[in-house]
Amino acid sequence: MFDKILIANRGEIALRVLRACKELGIATVAVHSTADADAMHVRLADESVCIGPPPARDSYLNIPSLLAACEITGADAVHPGYGFLSENARFADILAEHDIGFIGPKADHIRLMGDKIEAKRTAKRLGIPVVPGSDGGITDEEEAKRLATRIGYPVLIKAAAGGGGRGMKVARSEDELIDAVQTAKREAKAAFGDDAVYLEKFLDKPRHIEIQVLGDGCGGAICLGERDCSLQRRHQKVWEEGPSPALNEEQRAQILETVRRAMCELQYLGAGTVEFLYENGSFYFIEMNTRIQVEHPVTEMITGIDLVNEQIRIAAGGDLPVRQEEVRLVGHAIECRVNAENPVTFRPSPGRIDYYHPPGGLGVRVDSAVYQGYFIPPNYDSLIGKLIVHGRTRNECLMRLRRALDEFVVAGIDTTLPLFRALVRNSDIQNGDYDIHWLEHFLEKPETVDTAG
Ligand code: ADP
């Protein structure tokens, strides 16, 4: 097992990793920018190192600074959390060259899945169903036109290096196609430094359903159920739940087995998520995330398995925690991503939290690193915490969520809590009747969100 882990992240996920380390009896090193000197992960870690000024590229993304912090503190492994360097294969390679453990998958798999064209090819080879589209990147405009006509409009142009919902363009007709391809290429080049784009059928009313996996790197893998992340704004997840209200036992068992076999064949190592769109009873692979995800607590609540703990154990050479036939999905869990944003305009709302009262009680979990008096810096993403609720049934979970949301007080800044209070009372949500476009339509009627709430 590792003796000392450096956590190359901030906010709630840094605290989440820190908690797992403490339970495993591993010493912790927090790193922080000058904007985060007062952050909770810094206060709770055994040691901390300032790695640079506020901009992430100079601190949390600064590989030489992180290496120096490992060197100074004698950390023997790094947990990257999500975002930042978590899917940077070069970082994993550099750590290996310095004999420092990377708590994540093999660098080759990060590289493979980081290129979405290669990822789709690999998924197909492994027997995973994919969205109909181009087999590789689009290089020729005539070819793109022919392909789009064959698969049928509307089509989606996506960046090979895409992430976080950026770099996607819809074309509804041939007239829009060439323009959409050119815009997508330009935006992809600016955002990711790579202008490779590919084409995919734009699915009309799909749900986003993803499968959590753990692999031992030697051909063993287990699937820990699914999460339904269809409630999205600008392709960013807002509310996640598991199990999906849309699947029956047979459909679930089938997709879990398909993914498990594929991960065994790939010899995948550590935690990962295989993402699908689901429409009319069929699954279509869109991408694989080779890291822990924001919404991982949903899976933890219904399986009882601590995913971060397992990531660390597996990276240190440990076995998978259970066999597939021992995995039990118990009850229902929902996660709400609470952002420091106006709940109607979604404008970021950094600043001081004057008063903070998180909810509690049976089945209620809050993963957050904020506290009363904390100043939210304007330099990073606006997630300030996640409210995760578990119940024996989906109905019990919804009842409990409504109660917990009413109890949650964050004063001094705007948060998205009022949006969730409106969602939990909505009949479509209560019936589990929503697809990936539902929330965008709901938000077109902003009076449905009571901002005083
Ligand atoms: P990113 O890596 O940027 O998150 P994904 O490929 O995971 O991109 O897609 C993000 C979201 O975009 C999906 O959850 C879904 O809402 C939407 N999306 C992606 N592909 C399609 C498609 N072919 N048809 C319709 N919506 C799509």
Coordinates of C-alpha atoms and ligand atoms in Angstrom, one line a residue:
M1 CA 0.0 0.0 0.0
F2 CA 1.1 3.6 -0.5
D3 CA 2.5 5.6 2.5
K4 CA 1.7 9.1 1.3
I5 CA -0.7 10.3 -1.4
L6 CA -0.5 13.7 -3.0
I7 CA -4.0 14.9 -4.1
A8 CA -3.6 16.9 -7.3
N9 CA -7.0 18.7 -7.1
R10 CA -9.1 21.1 -5.1
G11 CA -12.7 21.5 -3.8
E12 CA -15.0 18.7 -2.9
I13 CA -13.1 16.0 -4.8
A14 CA -9.9 16.8 -3.0
L15 CA -11.7 16.4 0.3
R16 CA -13.4 13.2 -1.0
V17 CA -10.0 11.6 -1.8
L18 CA -8.6 12.9 1.5
R19 CA -11.3 11.0 3.4
A20 CA -10.6 7.8 1.6
C21 CA -6.8 8.1 2.4
K22 CA -7.6 8.8 6.1
E23 CA -9.7 5.6 6.3
L24 CA -7.0 3.6 4.7
G25 CA -4.4 5.1 7.1
I26 CA -2.4 6.8 4.3
A27 CA -0.8 10.2 4.9
T28 CA -2.0 13.1 2.7
V29 CA -0.5 16.0 0.9
A30 CA -2.8 18.8 -0.3
V31 CA -1.6 21.1 -3.0
H32 CA -3.2 24.5 -3.6
S33 CA -3.0 27.8 -5.5
T34 CA -2.7 31.1 -3.7
A35 CA -6.4 31.5 -4.2
D36 CA -7.1 28.3 -2.2
A37 CA -4.9 28.9 0.8
D38 CA -7.9 28.8 3.1
A39 CA -9.6 25.8 1.5
M40 CA -10.9 22.9 3.6
H41 CA -8.8 20.3 1.8
V42 CA -5.7 22.3 2.8
R43 CA -6.8 22.5 6.4
L44 CA -7.6 18.8 6.7
A45 CA -4.5 17.3 5.0
D46 CA -1.4 16.2 6.9
E47 CA 0.8 18.5 4.8
S48 CA 0.2 21.1 2.1
V49 CA 2.2 22.8 -0.6
C50 CA 1.4 26.0 -2.5
I51 CA 1.9 25.2 -6.2
G52 CA 1.3 28.5 -7.8
P53 CA -0.9 31.5 -8.6
P54 CA -4.7 31.3 -9.1
P55 CA -4.9 30.4 -12.8
A56 CA -5.2 26.6 -13.1
R57 CA -2.6 26.4 -15.9
D58 CA 0.0 27.9 -13.4
S59 CA -1.0 25.7 -10.4
Y60 CA -3.3 22.7 -10.7
L61 CA -2.2 22.0 -14.3
N62 CA 1.5 22.8 -13.6
I63 CA 3.3 19.4 -13.9
P64 CA 6.8 20.6 -12.8
S65 CA 5.2 22.2 -9.6
L66 CA 3.3 19.0 -8.8
L67 CA 6.5 16.9 -9.3
A68 CA 8.4 19.3 -7.0
A69 CA 5.6 19.0 -4.4
C70 CA 5.9 15.1 -4.6
E71 CA 9.7 15.4 -4.2
I72 CA 9.6 17.8 -1.2
T73 CA 7.0 15.8 0.7
G74 CA 8.1 12.3 -0.3
A75 CA 4.6 11.3 -1.7
D76 CA 4.7 7.9 -3.4
A77 CA 1.5 8.3 -5.3
V78 CA -0.8 11.0 -6.8
H79 CA -4.6 10.9 -7.0
P80 CA -5.7 13.3 -9.8
G81 CA -9.4 13.5 -8.9
Y82 CA -11.5 14.6 -11.9
G83 CA -10.8 17.4 -14.4
F84 CA -7.4 19.0 -14.3
L85 CA -4.7 16.3 -15.1
S86 CA -6.9 13.3 -14.4
E87 CA -7.1 12.3 -18.1
N88 CA -3.6 13.5 -19.1
A89 CA -1.6 10.4 -20.2
R90 CA 1.6 12.4 -20.3
F91 CA 1.2 13.2 -16.6
A92 CA 0.7 9.5 -15.8
D93 CA 3.9 8.7 -17.9
I94 CA 6.0 11.4 -16.2
L95 CA 4.9 10.1 -12.7
A96 CA 5.9 6.6 -13.7
E97 CA 9.3 7.8 -14.9
H98 CA 9.8 9.3 -11.4
D99 CA 8.6 6.1 -9.7
I100 CA 5.5 7.8 -8.4
G101 CA 2.2 5.9 -8.5
F102 CA -0.7 7.3 -10.6
I103 CA -4.0 6.4 -9.1
G104 CA -5.8 5.9 -12.4
P105 CA -5.9 3.6 -15.4
K106 CA -2.9 2.7 -17.7
A107 CA -1.6 5.7 -19.7
D108 CA -2.3 3.9 -23.0
H109 CA -6.0 3.5 -22.1
I110 CA -6.2 7.2 -21.1
R111 CA -4.7 8.1 -24.5
L112 CA -7.0 5.7 -26.4
M113 CA -10.2 7.0 -24.8
G114 CA -9.1 10.6 -24.9
D115 CA -9.4 10.5 -28.7
K116 CA -13.1 10.0 -29.2
I117 CA -12.6 8.7 -32.7
E118 CA -10.2 6.0 -31.5
A119 CA -12.5 5.3 -28.5
K120 CA -15.5 4.6 -30.8
R121 CA -13.4 2.3 -32.9
T122 CA -12.2 0.4 -29.9
A123 CA -15.7 0.2 -28.5
K124 CA -16.9 -1.3 -31.8
R125 CA -14.1 -3.8 -31.8
L126 CA -14.9 -4.8 -28.2
G127 CA -18.6 -5.5 -29.2
I128 CA -20.1 -2.4 -27.7
P129 CA -22.9 -0.8 -29.8
V130 CA -22.0 2.7 -31.0
V131 CA -23.9 5.7 -32.5
P132 CA -24.1 5.4 -36.3
G133 CA -21.6 7.9 -37.9
S134 CA -18.3 8.3 -39.6
D135 CA -15.7 5.6 -38.9
G136 CA -13.0 8.1 -38.6
G137 CA -12.4 11.9 -38.8
I138 CA -14.0 14.0 -41.5
T139 CA -11.5 15.2 -44.0
D140 CA -13.5 15.6 -47.1
E141 CA -16.6 17.8 -47.4
E142 CA -18.2 15.7 -50.2
E143 CA -17.7 12.6 -48.2
A144 CA -19.3 14.3 -45.1
K145 CA -22.3 15.2 -47.3
R146 CA -22.7 11.6 -48.6
L147 CA -22.3 10.2 -45.1
A148 CA -24.8 12.6 -43.5
T149 CA -27.4 11.8 -46.2
R150 CA -26.9 8.0 -45.6
I151 CA -27.4 8.2 -41.8
G152 CA -30.1 10.9 -42.1
Y153 CA -30.4 14.5 -40.7
P154 CA -30.0 15.9 -38.1
V155 CA -26.4 15.0 -37.6
L156 CA -23.9 16.0 -34.9
I157 CA -20.4 17.2 -35.5
K158 CA -18.2 16.4 -32.6
A159 CA -14.5 17.1 -31.7
A160 CA -12.3 14.1 -31.4
A161 CA -10.6 15.8 -28.4
G162 CA -13.9 17.0 -27.0
G163 CA -14.9 17.1 -23.4
G164 CA -17.3 18.9 -21.0
G165 CA -19.9 19.2 -23.7
R166 CA -17.8 21.6 -25.8
G167 CA -17.1 21.4 -29.5
M168 CA -20.4 20.0 -30.7
K169 CA -22.5 21.3 -33.6
V170 CA -25.8 20.1 -34.9
A171 CA -26.6 20.2 -38.7
R172 CA -30.2 19.8 -39.6
S173 CA -29.8 19.8 -43.4
E174 CA -27.2 19.7 -46.0
D175 CA -27.2 23.5 -46.2
E176 CA -26.1 23.7 -42.6
L177 CA -23.6 20.8 -42.8
I178 CA -20.4 22.4 -44.3
D179 CA -20.8 25.5 -42.1
A180 CA -21.2 23.3 -39.0
V181 CA -18.2 21.2 -39.8
Q182 CA -16.0 24.4 -40.3
T183 CA -17.3 26.0 -37.1
A184 CA -16.7 22.8 -35.1
K185 CA -13.2 22.5 -36.5
R186 CA -12.4 26.1 -35.6
E187 CA -13.8 25.8 -32.1
A188 CA -12.1 22.4 -31.5
K189 CA -8.8 23.9 -32.6
A190 CA -9.2 26.8 -30.2
A191 CA -10.4 24.8 -27.3
F192 CA -8.3 21.6 -27.6
G193 CA -5.5 22.5 -30.0
D194 CA -6.8 19.7 -32.3
D195 CA -9.2 20.3 -35.2
A196 CA -10.2 16.7 -35.8
V197 CA -13.9 16.2 -35.9
Y198 CA -16.3 13.3 -36.7
L199 CA -19.9 12.9 -37.5
E200 CA -22.6 11.2 -35.7
K201 CA -26.4 10.7 -36.0
F202 CA -28.1 13.2 -33.7
L203 CA -30.4 11.2 -31.6
D204 CA -33.8 12.8 -31.1
K205 CA -34.9 11.9 -27.5
P206 CA -32.3 9.8 -25.9
R207 CA -31.4 9.3 -22.3
H208 CA -27.8 9.5 -21.1
I209 CA -27.1 6.2 -19.2
E210 CA -23.6 5.3 -18.0
I211 CA -22.0 2.2 -16.5
Q212 CA -19.5 2.4 -13.7
V213 CA -16.7 -0.1 -14.0
L214 CA -13.7 -1.3 -11.9
G215 CA -11.0 -3.3 -13.6
D216 CA -8.0 -5.1 -12.1
G217 CA -5.7 -4.5 -15.2
C218 CA -5.2 -8.2 -15.8
G219 CA -8.5 -9.2 -17.4
G220 CA -10.9 -9.0 -14.4
A221 CA -13.6 -6.4 -14.3
I222 CA -16.9 -5.7 -12.6
C223 CA -19.8 -3.4 -13.4
L224 CA -21.5 -1.5 -10.6
G225 CA -24.8 -0.7 -12.1
E226 CA -25.8 2.4 -14.1
R227 CA -26.4 6.1 -13.6
D228 CA -29.0 8.1 -15.5
C229 CA -27.6 11.6 -16.2
S230 CA -30.2 12.8 -18.7
L231 CA -30.9 16.0 -16.9
Q232 CA -28.4 18.3 -18.5
R233 CA -27.9 21.9 -19.3
R234 CA -25.6 22.7 -22.3
H235 CA -24.6 19.0 -22.3
Q236 CA -23.5 19.3 -18.7
K237 CA -25.0 17.0 -16.1
V238 CA -27.1 18.7 -13.4
W239 CA -29.0 15.8 -11.7
E240 CA -27.9 12.1 -11.7
E241 CA -29.7 9.1 -10.4
G242 CA -29.4 5.3 -10.2
P243 CA -30.9 2.9 -11.1
S244 CA -32.3 4.5 -14.3
P245 CA -36.1 4.9 -14.2
A246 CA -36.0 3.8 -17.9
L247 CA -34.5 0.4 -17.7
N248 CA -35.9 -3.0 -16.8
E249 CA -33.9 -5.8 -15.2
E250 CA -33.3 -7.6 -18.5
Q251 CA -32.0 -4.5 -20.4
R252 CA -29.8 -3.7 -17.4
A253 CA -28.3 -7.2 -17.1
Q254 CA -27.6 -7.2 -20.9
I255 CA -25.7 -3.9 -21.1
L256 CA -23.8 -4.6 -17.9
E257 CA -22.6 -7.9 -19.2
T258 CA -21.6 -6.4 -22.6
V259 CA -19.5 -3.7 -20.9
R260 CA -18.0 -6.1 -18.4
R261 CA -16.8 -8.4 -21.1
A262 CA -15.3 -5.5 -23.1
M263 CA -13.5 -4.2 -20.0
C264 CA -12.1 -7.6 -19.3
E265 CA -10.8 -7.9 -22.9
L266 CA -9.3 -4.4 -22.7
Q267 CA -7.6 -5.3 -19.4
Y268 CA -8.8 -2.0 -18.0
L269 CA -7.3 -0.9 -14.7
G270 CA -9.1 1.1 -12.0
A271 CA -12.3 3.1 -12.1
G272 CA -13.9 4.2 -15.3
T273 CA -17.3 5.0 -16.8
V274 CA -18.7 3.9 -20.2
E275 CA -21.2 6.4 -21.4
F276 CA -24.2 5.6 -23.7
L277 CA -27.2 7.3 -25.2
Y278 CA -30.3 5.1 -24.9
E279 CA -33.2 5.4 -27.2
N280 CA -36.1 3.0 -28.1
G281 CA -34.6 0.1 -26.2
S282 CA -31.1 0.5 -27.8
F283 CA -27.8 1.6 -26.3
Y284 CA -25.3 3.7 -28.3
F285 CA -21.7 4.2 -26.9
I286 CA -20.6 7.9 -26.9
E287 CA -17.4 7.9 -24.8
M288 CA -15.5 6.4 -21.9
N289 CA -14.2 8.5 -19.0
T290 CA -11.0 7.1 -17.6
R291 CA -11.3 8.6 -14.1
I292 CA -13.5 9.0 -11.1
Q293 CA -16.6 11.1 -12.0
V294 CA -18.4 13.8 -10.2
E295 CA -21.5 11.6 -9.9
H296 CA -19.7 8.6 -8.4
P297 CA -21.5 8.8 -5.1
V298 CA -24.8 7.7 -6.7
T299 CA -23.2 4.3 -7.3
E300 CA -21.6 4.2 -3.9
M301 CA -25.0 4.7 -2.3
I302 CA -26.7 1.9 -4.1
T303 CA -23.8 -0.6 -4.0
G304 CA -22.2 0.3 -0.7
I305 CA -18.8 0.2 -2.4
D306 CA -16.4 3.1 -1.7
L307 CA -15.1 3.8 -5.2
V308 CA -12.2 6.1 -4.3
N309 CA -11.0 3.6 -1.6
E310 CA -11.1 0.9 -4.3
Q311 CA -9.2 3.1 -6.8
I312 CA -6.4 3.5 -4.3
R313 CA -6.4 -0.2 -3.4
I314 CA -6.4 -1.3 -7.0
A315 CA -3.6 1.2 -7.9
A316 CA -1.5 -0.3 -5.1
G317 CA -2.0 -3.8 -6.7
G318 CA -5.1 -4.9 -4.7
D319 CA -7.9 -7.2 -6.0
L320 CA -11.4 -6.1 -7.1
P321 CA -13.6 -5.7 -3.9
V322 CA -16.3 -8.2 -5.0
R323 CA -17.1 -10.7 -7.8
Q324 CA -19.8 -9.5 -10.3
E325 CA -22.3 -12.0 -8.9
E326 CA -21.9 -10.4 -5.5
V327 CA -22.8 -6.9 -6.6
R328 CA -26.2 -5.9 -5.2
L329 CA -28.0 -2.7 -6.2
V330 CA -30.0 -1.6 -3.2
G331 CA -32.6 1.1 -3.3
H332 CA -32.3 4.4 -5.2
A333 CA -30.0 7.4 -5.1
I334 CA -30.1 10.9 -6.6
E335 CA -27.4 13.5 -6.8
C336 CA -27.9 17.2 -7.3
R337 CA -24.9 19.3 -8.3
V338 CA -25.1 22.5 -6.3
N339 CA -23.4 25.3 -8.2
A340 CA -22.6 28.9 -7.1
E341 CA -24.7 30.3 -9.9
N342 CA -27.8 32.2 -10.4
P343 CA -30.6 29.6 -10.7
V344 CA -32.2 31.4 -13.6
T345 CA -29.4 33.0 -15.6
F346 CA -26.7 30.6 -14.5
R347 CA -24.3 33.5 -14.0
P348 CA -21.4 32.4 -11.7
S349 CA -21.8 33.9 -8.2
P350 CA -18.4 33.8 -6.4
G351 CA -18.0 35.5 -3.1
R352 CA -18.3 34.9 0.7
I353 CA -20.7 32.3 2.2
D354 CA -22.3 34.2 5.1
Y355 CA -24.3 31.4 6.5
Y356 CA -24.1 27.6 5.7
H357 CA -26.4 24.9 7.0
P358 CA -26.2 21.5 5.2
P359 CA -29.0 19.0 5.6
G360 CA -28.6 15.7 7.4
G361 CA -30.6 12.7 8.6
L362 CA -30.9 9.1 7.3
G363 CA -29.8 8.6 3.7
V364 CA -28.6 12.2 3.2
R365 CA -25.0 12.9 2.2
V366 CA -23.4 16.2 1.3
D367 CA -20.0 16.1 -0.5
S368 CA -18.7 19.7 -0.3
A369 CA -15.6 21.6 0.8
V370 CA -17.3 24.9 1.7
Y371 CA -18.0 26.2 5.1
Q372 CA -19.5 29.3 6.7
G373 CA -17.2 32.3 6.0
Y374 CA -15.6 30.6 3.1
F375 CA -14.8 32.8 0.1
I376 CA -15.5 31.1 -3.3
P377 CA -12.8 32.2 -5.6
P378 CA -13.8 33.3 -9.1
N379 CA -11.0 31.3 -10.8
Y380 CA -12.5 27.8 -10.9
D381 CA -15.7 25.9 -11.9
S382 CA -18.8 26.8 -9.9
L383 CA -19.5 23.4 -8.3
I384 CA -19.7 24.0 -4.5
G385 CA -21.1 20.7 -3.4
K386 CA -23.2 17.7 -4.1
L387 CA -26.3 16.6 -2.3
I388 CA -26.8 12.9 -2.6
V389 CA -29.9 11.2 -1.2
H390 CA -30.6 7.5 -0.8
G391 CA -34.0 5.8 -0.3
R392 CA -35.3 2.2 -0.4
T393 CA -37.4 3.1 -3.5
R394 CA -37.3 6.0 -6.0
N395 CA -40.4 7.5 -4.3
E396 CA -38.8 7.4 -0.9
C397 CA -35.7 9.0 -2.4
L398 CA -37.7 11.8 -3.9
M399 CA -39.5 12.5 -0.6
R400 CA -36.2 12.6 1.2
L401 CA -34.6 14.8 -1.4
R402 CA -37.4 17.3 -1.2
R403 CA -37.0 17.5 2.6
A404 CA -33.2 17.8 2.4
L405 CA -33.4 20.5 -0.2
D406 CA -35.8 22.5 2.0
E407 CA -33.3 22.2 4.9
F408 CA -30.2 23.3 2.9
V409 CA -29.2 26.9 3.5
V410 CA -26.3 28.7 1.7
A411 CA -26.6 32.4 2.2
G412 CA -24.5 35.3 0.8
I413 CA -24.2 33.9 -2.8
D414 CA -26.6 32.6 -5.4
T415 CA -26.8 28.8 -5.8
T416 CA -28.8 26.4 -8.0
L417 CA -30.7 25.0 -5.0
P418 CA -34.0 26.7 -6.0
L419 CA -33.7 24.9 -9.4
F420 CA -33.6 21.5 -7.6
R421 CA -36.5 22.5 -5.4
A422 CA -38.5 23.1 -8.5
L423 CA -37.3 19.9 -10.2
V424 CA -38.1 17.6 -7.3
R425 CA -41.7 18.9 -7.3
N426 CA -42.2 18.5 -11.1
S427 CA -44.5 15.6 -12.2
D428 CA -42.3 14.6 -15.2
I429 CA -39.3 14.2 -12.8
Q430 CA -41.4 12.4 -10.3
N431 CA -42.5 10.0 -13.0
G432 CA -38.9 9.6 -14.3
D433 CA -40.2 10.8 -17.7
Y434 CA -37.4 12.9 -19.2
D435 CA -34.7 12.8 -21.9
I436 CA -31.5 14.8 -22.5
H437 CA -33.4 17.8 -23.9
W438 CA -36.1 18.0 -21.1
L439 CA -34.2 20.4 -18.8
E440 CA -33.4 22.9 -21.6
H441 CA -37.2 23.0 -22.4
F442 CA -38.0 23.4 -18.7
L443 CA -35.5 26.3 -18.4
E444 CA -37.2 28.2 -21.3
K445 CA -39.9 28.9 -18.7
P446 CA -37.8 30.4 -15.9
E447 CA -40.8 31.4 -13.8
T448 CA -41.0 27.8 -12.8
V449 CA -38.0 28.3 -10.6
D450 CA -38.8 30.3 -7.4
T451 CA -35.6 32.2 -6.8
A452 CA -36.6 33.2 -3.3
G453 CA -36.6 29.5 -2.4
Ligands
ADP1 P1 -18.4 15.4 -23.8 O1 -17.1 14.5 -23.8 O2 -18.1 16.8 -24.3 O3 -19.1 15.3 -22.5 P2 -20.2 13.4 -24.9 O4 -19.9 12.6 -26.1 O5 -20.1 12.7 -23.6 O6 -19.3 14.7 -24.9 O7 -21.7 14.0 -25.0 C1 -22.2 14.9 -24.0 C2 -23.7 15.0 -24.1 O8 -24.0 15.5 -25.5 C3 -24.5 13.7 -24.0 O9 -24.8 13.4 -22.7 C4 -25.7 14.1 -24.8 O10 -26.6 14.9 -24.0 C5 -25.2 14.9 -25.9 N1 -24.9 14.1 -27.1 C6 -23.7 13.5 -27.5 N2 -23.8 12.8 -28.6 C7 -25.1 12.9 -29.0 C8 -25.8 12.4 -30.2 N3 -25.3 11.6 -31.1 N4 -27.1 12.7 -30.3 C9 -27.7 13.6 -29.4 N5 -27.1 14.1 -28.3 C10 -25.8 13.8 -28.1

